[in-house]
Amino acid sequence: MTMNKRFESIVVGTGGFGSSCFYHLATRGVRVLGLDRFPAGHAQGSSHGDTRIIRQAYFEHPDYVPLLRRAYDQWRELEAWSGRELMKICGLILAGPPAGEAVAGTRLAAKTHNLELHDVSSADLAREGERRFPGFRVPDGFDVVVEPTGGYLQVEDCVRTHIELACKAGAEHQSEATIVGWESDGRTVRVRTESDEYEAASLILTPGAWADHLLNDIAGMPTLHVLRKTMHWHQVRSSVYDVASGGQGFLFEMPYGAFYGFPSLDGSTLKLAEHSGGEALTDPLLVDRSLRISDTKPIGRFLNEVMPDVDPQTGRHSVCMYTVTPDGHFIVDRHSEYDNVFFGAGFSGHGFKFTSVIGEALAALAIDGSTDQPIDFLGLSRFQS
Ligand SMILES: Cc1cc2nc3c(=O)[nH]c(=O)nc-3n(C[C@H](O)[C@H](O)[C@H](O)COP(=O)(O)OP(=O)(O)OC[C@H]3O[C@@H](n4cnc5c(N)ncnc54)[C@H](O)[C@@H]3O)c2cc1C
C-alpha cells in the first residue's frame, strides 16, 4: 500500500453528485482528489442512458423550486464554461387525474413560486381531441399541465464535463479506485482504496447505490432501498415526437404506474421508462442487466394506450438504479459525528437535475462550513422527528 498523499478535500464517488461537487471544489481553488471505481460517465450506477428530465414546477414538493432555479443557472454556467450544449429546454407535458400527485403537485409548486404553467382541463381536451397533443391519446378524465421550462440534460456529458473542468482547474481524478474504508478524527480524514491511502482535511461521500457500504455508521441514517430500473428506446413512426419539430418530454400518471420519456432526439427513436415499481436489490454490482418480460410489458401497454405512433417493441435498453429514502426526498448533510465529513445520498430516482446545485452546496459546506442554498429540509434530522 502506498501511503498518504495529502489533499485539502477528497470526493468519494464521482458520478452525478460527486462530479459536480468535485468541480465546485476545484473551481473554488481547493486541492481536491476525486475517486471512483468506474470511469467518468460509466453505465454501472445511476447516471447514464443519454438523458435526464429537468423541470421546475416540482410536484414532489414546492421546497425544491429555489434549488431548481439555482440548478438551471448552474447548468447554463457549465455550458458557458465548457462550450457544450448540456441542457435542452423543449417543454414537458404532465398528465394524470386532477387530484393525482403529478398534476396537483405541479399546480401547487407553480402557484407557490409563480412559475409559468399551461393548464389544460379534461373538459378542454374532450373538446379539442388529439389536436392539442399530437402523438398522445390522453386518457378520459385526465388533466394536462405543460411546463414550458421543462426539458432534459445530456447525463453522461454533464458528468464528464464536471470532471474535465475540475481537472483543468488543477484537481486530481482517479477511476478504477475502489474505496474500501475511511476514518476521521474530526480534523483529518483517511481514505483507503484497495492499493492506496490518502489524507485530507475534509471528505465528501456521494456513493449513489453503494451508500449502504460507506454511510452505514451515520447515526439516524434510514435504510435506503436500491431498485433495479430499466430505460427503453423505441422506434417512432411519426415526426410529431421530434425535438426538432417541437416534440416535448412527457410524464403520465396511469392507474397502473407512472411513465415518462423524452422527445425523439435523432428523429427515429425515443426513450421512455416507468418511474413506479422496480425490483429491490441487495448488491448493486450484481444487478441483472438483461431485459425481462416484466420490464417490457407495462411499457408496451402504456405505448399502446397513449402513444400510438411509437413501436411498442423495445429496441435498445439499459439498466439503472434508484436509491430510495423512506419519504422519497434526498439526504444531504454533515456526518453526525465528524464535522469535516459531508454526504449526499438517497436521491430517490429524481436527483440528477439537482446535481449542479447540490454539488455546489456540498462544496460550500466543506469549504465555508455552511451554504446559502436552502437544503435544510433535506437534512437527516427529519427522520428523528
Ligand atoms: C432509469 C433512471 C432514470 C432517471 N431519470 C431521472 C430524470 O429524468 N431526472 C432526474 O433528475 N433524475 C433521474 N434519475 C435519478 C438520477 O439519475 C439519480 O438520482 C442520480 O444520477 C444519482 O447520482 P449519484 O451521484 O447519487 O449516483 P451515481 O451517479 O451512480 O454515482 C455514484 C458513484 O459512486 C461510485 N462509488 C460508490 N461506491 C464506491 C466505492 N466503494 N469505491 C469507488 N467508487 C464508488 C460509483 O462507481 C458511482 O460512480 C433517474 C435514475 C434512473 C436510474
XYZ file of C-alpha atoms and ligand atoms in Angstrom:
438
model
C 0.000 0.000 0.000
C 1.413 3.418 -0.965
C 0.857 5.941 1.764
C -0.638 9.237 2.364
C -0.757 11.642 -0.447
C -2.400 14.644 1.180
C -5.189 16.793 -0.264
C -7.416 19.535 1.087
C -10.511 17.567 0.179
C -11.470 14.130 -1.166
C -14.682 13.257 -3.039
C -15.618 9.569 -2.971
C -17.903 8.582 -5.864
C -17.660 10.950 -8.848
C -20.950 10.046 -10.554
C -23.792 12.573 -10.782
C -23.410 14.376 -7.469
C -19.738 13.695 -6.769
C -18.579 15.010 -10.160
C -20.384 18.296 -9.536
C -19.010 18.638 -6.011
C -15.531 17.827 -7.370
C -15.939 20.610 -9.967
C -17.146 23.180 -7.443
C -14.331 22.411 -5.010
C -11.696 22.601 -7.759
C -13.021 25.812 -9.284
C -13.026 27.410 -5.829
C -9.301 26.677 -5.620
C -9.387 23.608 -3.356
C -6.721 20.914 -3.897
C -9.141 18.031 -4.353
C -8.911 14.331 -5.203
C -11.871 12.557 -6.851
C -12.063 8.773 -6.551
C -14.356 6.306 -8.310
C -14.421 2.597 -9.031
C -15.533 3.272 -12.647
C -14.517 5.750 -15.406
C -16.264 9.119 -15.857
C -19.693 8.759 -17.466
C -19.876 4.975 -16.855
C -23.076 2.888 -17.129
C -22.834 0.860 -13.879
C -24.546 3.250 -11.446
C -27.407 5.770 -11.710
C -26.131 8.469 -14.117
C -26.254 7.042 -17.652
C -28.685 6.423 -20.522
C -28.313 9.644 -22.594
C -30.870 11.908 -20.906
C -32.497 13.079 -17.655
C -35.641 15.217 -17.305
C -35.248 18.667 -15.780
C -38.293 20.700 -14.664
C -39.081 23.455 -12.203
C -42.722 23.171 -11.074
C -41.723 20.339 -8.796
C -44.657 18.081 -7.878
C -42.583 16.186 -5.301
C -42.511 19.335 -3.082
C -42.524 23.109 -3.701
C -39.461 23.479 -1.411
C -37.287 22.119 -4.224
C -38.114 25.060 -6.518
C -35.493 27.563 -5.207
C -32.846 24.838 -5.581
C -34.053 24.186 -9.128
C -33.767 27.860 -10.068
C -30.144 27.749 -8.970
C -29.652 24.375 -10.714
C -30.770 25.854 -14.059
C -28.329 28.780 -13.607
C -25.522 26.384 -12.782
C -26.202 24.206 -15.847
C -26.141 27.296 -18.067
C -22.874 28.375 -16.452
C -21.344 24.941 -17.048
C -22.396 25.147 -20.707
C -20.770 28.563 -20.991
C -17.502 27.384 -19.404
C -17.325 24.196 -21.453
C -18.789 25.403 -24.760
C -21.053 22.295 -24.804
C -24.846 22.028 -25.024
C -25.867 20.071 -21.918
C -29.440 21.236 -21.231
C -32.232 21.462 -23.799
C -35.470 23.247 -22.916
C -38.252 21.701 -25.008
C -41.258 21.753 -22.644
C -42.781 18.945 -20.602
C -46.319 17.506 -20.708
C -47.568 16.127 -17.362
C -50.867 14.259 -17.461
C -52.938 12.461 -14.871
C -56.054 12.553 -12.705
C -56.685 16.131 -11.472
C -56.164 15.075 -7.837
C -53.149 12.849 -8.590
C -49.584 13.582 -7.436
C -48.234 14.828 -10.780
C -50.950 17.285 -11.838
C -51.990 18.575 -8.390
C -48.368 18.754 -7.182
C -47.183 20.590 -10.292
C -50.016 23.115 -9.951
C -49.174 23.653 -6.276
C -45.444 24.208 -6.939
C -46.193 26.580 -9.851
C -48.683 28.590 -7.770
C -46.420 28.748 -4.713
C -43.473 30.023 -6.752
C -45.285 31.891 -9.504
C -43.992 29.664 -12.324
C -45.358 29.598 -15.857
C -47.650 26.619 -16.475
C -50.149 25.898 -19.247
C -53.152 24.243 -17.715
C -55.465 22.094 -19.869
C -58.510 20.553 -18.199
C -60.095 17.240 -19.220
C -63.088 19.240 -20.497
C -60.827 21.254 -22.858
C -59.230 18.016 -24.016
C -62.581 16.385 -24.698
C -63.427 19.348 -26.956
C -60.072 19.528 -28.745
C -59.315 15.807 -29.018
C -55.863 14.707 -30.208
C -55.227 18.016 -31.972
C -53.999 19.547 -28.720
C -51.233 17.000 -28.097
C -50.407 15.283 -31.388
C -48.886 11.860 -30.863
C -50.619 11.398 -27.485
C -54.008 9.854 -26.664
C -54.703 11.470 -23.292
C -56.958 9.153 -21.225
C -60.503 10.370 -20.450
C -60.734 12.360 -17.235
C -57.040 13.338 -17.235
C -55.942 16.957 -16.880
C -52.708 18.076 -18.523
C -50.255 20.695 -17.318
C -47.454 21.786 -19.622
C -44.289 23.228 -18.158
C -42.561 25.322 -20.841
C -39.302 25.433 -18.834
C -39.116 21.628 -18.690
C -36.517 19.835 -20.769
C -33.657 17.395 -20.484
C -29.965 17.106 -19.622
C -27.370 15.030 -21.514
C -26.490 12.946 -18.495
C -23.078 11.419 -19.316
C -21.853 14.693 -20.854
C -22.800 16.540 -17.653
C -20.752 14.135 -15.508
C -17.754 14.150 -17.857
C -17.822 17.933 -18.220
C -17.777 18.462 -14.444
C -14.800 16.091 -14.120
C -12.880 17.501 -17.084
C -13.268 21.108 -15.977
C -12.304 20.202 -12.399
C -9.114 18.555 -13.691
C -8.405 21.609 -15.857
C -8.670 23.688 -12.687
C -5.956 21.514 -11.081
C -7.907 18.683 -9.419
C -6.726 15.073 -9.482
C -9.123 12.299 -10.576
C -8.663 8.561 -10.316
C -11.019 5.939 -11.676
C -10.532 2.218 -11.046
C -10.133 3.198 -7.377
C -12.413 1.174 -5.121
C -12.780 2.701 -1.664
C -12.642 0.023 0.999
C -12.847 2.263 4.065
C -12.453 5.719 5.577
C -11.965 7.217 9.014
C -11.874 10.667 10.561
C -10.659 12.181 13.812
C -12.671 15.334 13.126
C -9.682 17.207 11.626
C -8.106 14.743 9.197
C -9.802 12.064 7.113
C -8.059 8.949 5.838
C -9.475 7.163 2.795
C -8.319 3.683 1.835
C -8.607 2.189 -1.641
C -7.580 -1.374 -2.479
C -3.992 -0.162 -3.094
C -3.534 3.316 -1.609
C -4.300 5.548 1.322
C -4.999 9.288 1.153
C -5.427 12.069 3.702
C -7.392 15.278 3.524
C -8.923 17.957 5.702
C -12.444 17.130 4.517
C -14.330 14.278 2.859
C -17.470 14.283 0.715
C -19.204 10.939 0.197
C -21.556 10.620 -2.803
C -21.665 6.846 -3.386
C -25.071 6.513 -5.103
C -26.427 2.963 -4.910
C -23.438 1.925 -2.742
C -24.435 4.294 0.094
C -25.006 1.398 2.468
C -21.330 0.401 2.311
C -19.899 3.845 3.067
C -22.550 5.639 5.133
C -23.923 2.891 7.348
C -22.249 4.143 10.545
C -24.023 7.523 10.454
C -26.399 7.897 13.394
C -30.006 8.304 12.298
C -29.383 7.137 8.727
C -32.530 5.384 7.497
C -32.447 2.232 5.377
C -32.024 3.108 1.697
C -33.600 0.755 -0.814
C -31.844 0.182 -4.126
C -34.215 -0.548 -7.017
C -33.461 -2.015 -10.437
C -34.888 0.214 -13.188
C -34.902 -0.097 -16.981
C -34.806 2.527 -19.738
C -36.261 1.652 -23.148
C -35.566 3.030 -26.631
C -38.354 2.583 -29.215
C -38.780 3.352 -32.913
C -41.127 6.259 -33.704
C -43.484 6.154 -36.699
C -44.184 9.874 -36.853
C -42.227 13.117 -36.769
C -44.567 14.575 -34.105
C -42.158 13.373 -31.405
C -39.048 15.007 -32.936
C -37.477 17.574 -30.688
C -36.560 19.499 -33.834
C -40.282 19.804 -34.723
C -41.472 20.783 -31.250
C -41.607 17.337 -29.589
C -41.714 17.604 -25.792
C -40.880 15.479 -22.762
C -43.804 13.728 -21.071
C -44.950 12.155 -17.822
C -48.234 10.241 -17.468
C -49.633 9.071 -14.142
C -51.568 5.997 -15.279
C -53.678 3.799 -12.937
C -51.042 1.058 -13.309
C -47.902 3.186 -12.925
C -46.117 6.431 -13.807
C -44.383 6.592 -17.224
C -42.147 9.333 -18.563
C -39.986 9.953 -21.548
C -38.244 12.281 -23.935
C -38.831 13.672 -27.397
C -37.017 11.910 -30.216
C -33.507 13.371 -30.410
C -32.485 11.540 -33.597
C -35.817 11.521 -35.471
C -36.103 7.724 -35.388
C -36.213 6.614 -31.719
C -37.348 7.939 -28.363
C -36.559 6.871 -24.816
C -39.093 6.175 -22.087
C -39.204 4.456 -18.687
C -41.507 3.547 -15.834
C -40.900 5.668 -12.739
C -43.012 3.455 -10.472
C -42.090 -0.093 -9.436
C -38.663 -1.742 -9.567
C -37.103 -4.840 -8.049
C -35.257 -4.346 -4.730
C -31.534 -5.201 -4.944
C -29.084 -6.328 -2.294
C -25.844 -5.839 -4.275
C -25.652 -3.105 -6.946
C -22.636 -4.804 -8.548
C -24.722 -7.906 -9.273
C -27.769 -6.263 -10.861
C -29.334 -8.271 -13.715
C -28.808 -6.146 -16.831
C -30.812 -8.337 -19.196
C -34.275 -7.277 -20.431
C -37.170 -9.137 -18.834
C -40.796 -9.511 -19.911
C -41.805 -7.844 -16.650
C -39.808 -4.766 -17.830
C -41.332 -4.566 -21.318
C -44.961 -5.458 -20.521
C -46.016 -2.243 -18.730
C -44.065 -0.110 -21.240
C -45.804 -1.827 -24.174
C -49.212 -1.367 -22.536
C -48.565 2.340 -21.947
C -47.406 2.892 -25.539
C -50.386 1.023 -26.982
C -52.799 3.103 -24.913
C -51.184 6.554 -25.010
C -48.570 6.850 -27.787
C -49.961 5.089 -30.880
C -47.175 6.309 -33.184
C -44.411 4.600 -31.214
C -43.492 0.940 -31.853
C -44.356 -0.909 -28.597
C -41.403 -3.301 -29.095
C -38.288 -2.278 -27.136
C -35.238 -1.865 -29.391
C -32.371 -0.956 -27.038
C -32.485 -0.946 -23.239
C -30.288 -0.055 -20.299
C -30.487 -0.947 -16.597
C -30.009 1.698 -13.931
C -30.635 2.036 -10.165
C -32.738 4.240 -7.898
C -31.583 4.637 -4.269
C -34.731 5.437 -2.354
C -35.266 7.017 1.082
C -38.366 6.264 3.204
C -40.013 9.595 2.234
C -38.675 9.843 -1.338
C -36.690 13.020 -0.546
C -32.900 13.397 -0.734
C -30.480 13.317 2.198
C -27.769 15.994 2.127
C -25.999 16.654 5.406
C -22.917 16.706 7.565
C -21.820 13.500 9.300
C -23.431 13.175 12.735
C -20.041 12.621 14.444
C -17.417 14.312 12.253
C -17.589 17.992 11.312
C -15.309 17.503 8.306
C -17.340 14.736 6.596
C -20.340 15.525 4.346
C -22.571 13.351 2.225
C -25.383 13.232 -0.329
C -27.464 10.077 -0.756
C -30.904 8.629 -1.397
C -31.725 10.704 -4.465
C -34.777 8.501 -4.936
C -34.892 8.430 -8.728
C -35.301 12.171 -9.271
C -31.933 13.651 -8.333
C -29.913 14.230 -11.478
C -31.329 17.648 -12.375
C -30.119 18.866 -8.938
C -26.534 17.631 -9.232
C -25.294 21.070 -10.328
C -26.693 22.850 -7.263
C -26.259 20.113 -4.630
C -22.613 19.739 -5.704
C -22.209 23.469 -5.179
C -23.865 23.219 -1.740
C -21.700 20.264 -0.624
C -18.555 22.112 -1.742
C -19.642 25.194 0.228
C -20.256 23.057 3.341
C -16.743 21.618 3.048
C -15.059 24.989 2.401
C -17.160 27.510 4.355
C -18.916 25.276 6.877
C -22.310 26.455 5.549
C -24.203 27.052 2.313
C -26.603 29.736 1.050
C -28.619 27.042 -0.728
C -31.863 26.107 1.089
C -31.047 22.464 1.833
C -32.132 22.251 5.497
C -35.295 20.355 4.531
C -33.057 17.581 3.162
C -31.234 17.010 6.478
C -31.142 13.728 8.394
C -32.930 15.210 11.408
C -36.306 14.840 9.679
C -36.124 11.084 10.273
C -35.737 11.615 14.019
C -38.944 13.595 14.480
C -33.553 4.943 -15.035
C -33.346 6.221 -14.287
C -33.969 7.370 -14.735
C -33.834 8.562 -14.042
N -34.438 9.693 -14.531
C -34.215 10.876 -13.923
C -34.699 12.073 -14.516
O -35.324 12.053 -15.580
N -34.411 13.248 -13.893
C -33.676 13.304 -12.741
O -33.464 14.408 -12.237
N -33.208 12.177 -12.169
C -33.437 10.983 -12.725
N -32.938 9.839 -12.195
C -32.222 9.895 -10.922
C -30.801 10.365 -11.075
O -30.243 9.857 -12.259
C -30.030 9.926 -9.835
O -30.659 10.476 -8.682
C -28.599 10.422 -9.876
O -27.998 10.147 -11.112
C -27.820 9.765 -8.745
O -26.499 10.217 -8.769
P -25.453 9.680 -7.700
O -24.267 10.571 -7.794
O -26.117 9.529 -6.370
O -25.110 8.186 -8.186
P -24.056 7.726 -9.317
O -24.086 8.660 -10.454
O -24.279 6.287 -9.555
O -22.656 7.948 -8.607
C -22.196 7.193 -7.518
C -20.745 6.886 -7.789
O -20.122 6.382 -6.620
C -19.177 5.410 -7.032
N -18.881 4.554 -5.881
C -19.763 4.063 -4.988
N -19.129 3.324 -4.056
C -17.817 3.334 -4.378
C -16.661 2.751 -3.790
N -16.711 1.985 -2.693
N -15.466 2.982 -4.390
C -15.375 3.755 -5.501
N -16.441 4.341 -6.093
C -17.644 4.131 -5.537
C -19.884 4.674 -8.176
O -18.980 3.993 -9.005
C -20.579 5.836 -8.877
O -19.801 6.382 -9.935
C -33.047 8.623 -12.870
C -32.404 7.465 -12.418
C -32.536 6.278 -13.123
C -31.836 5.045 -12.619
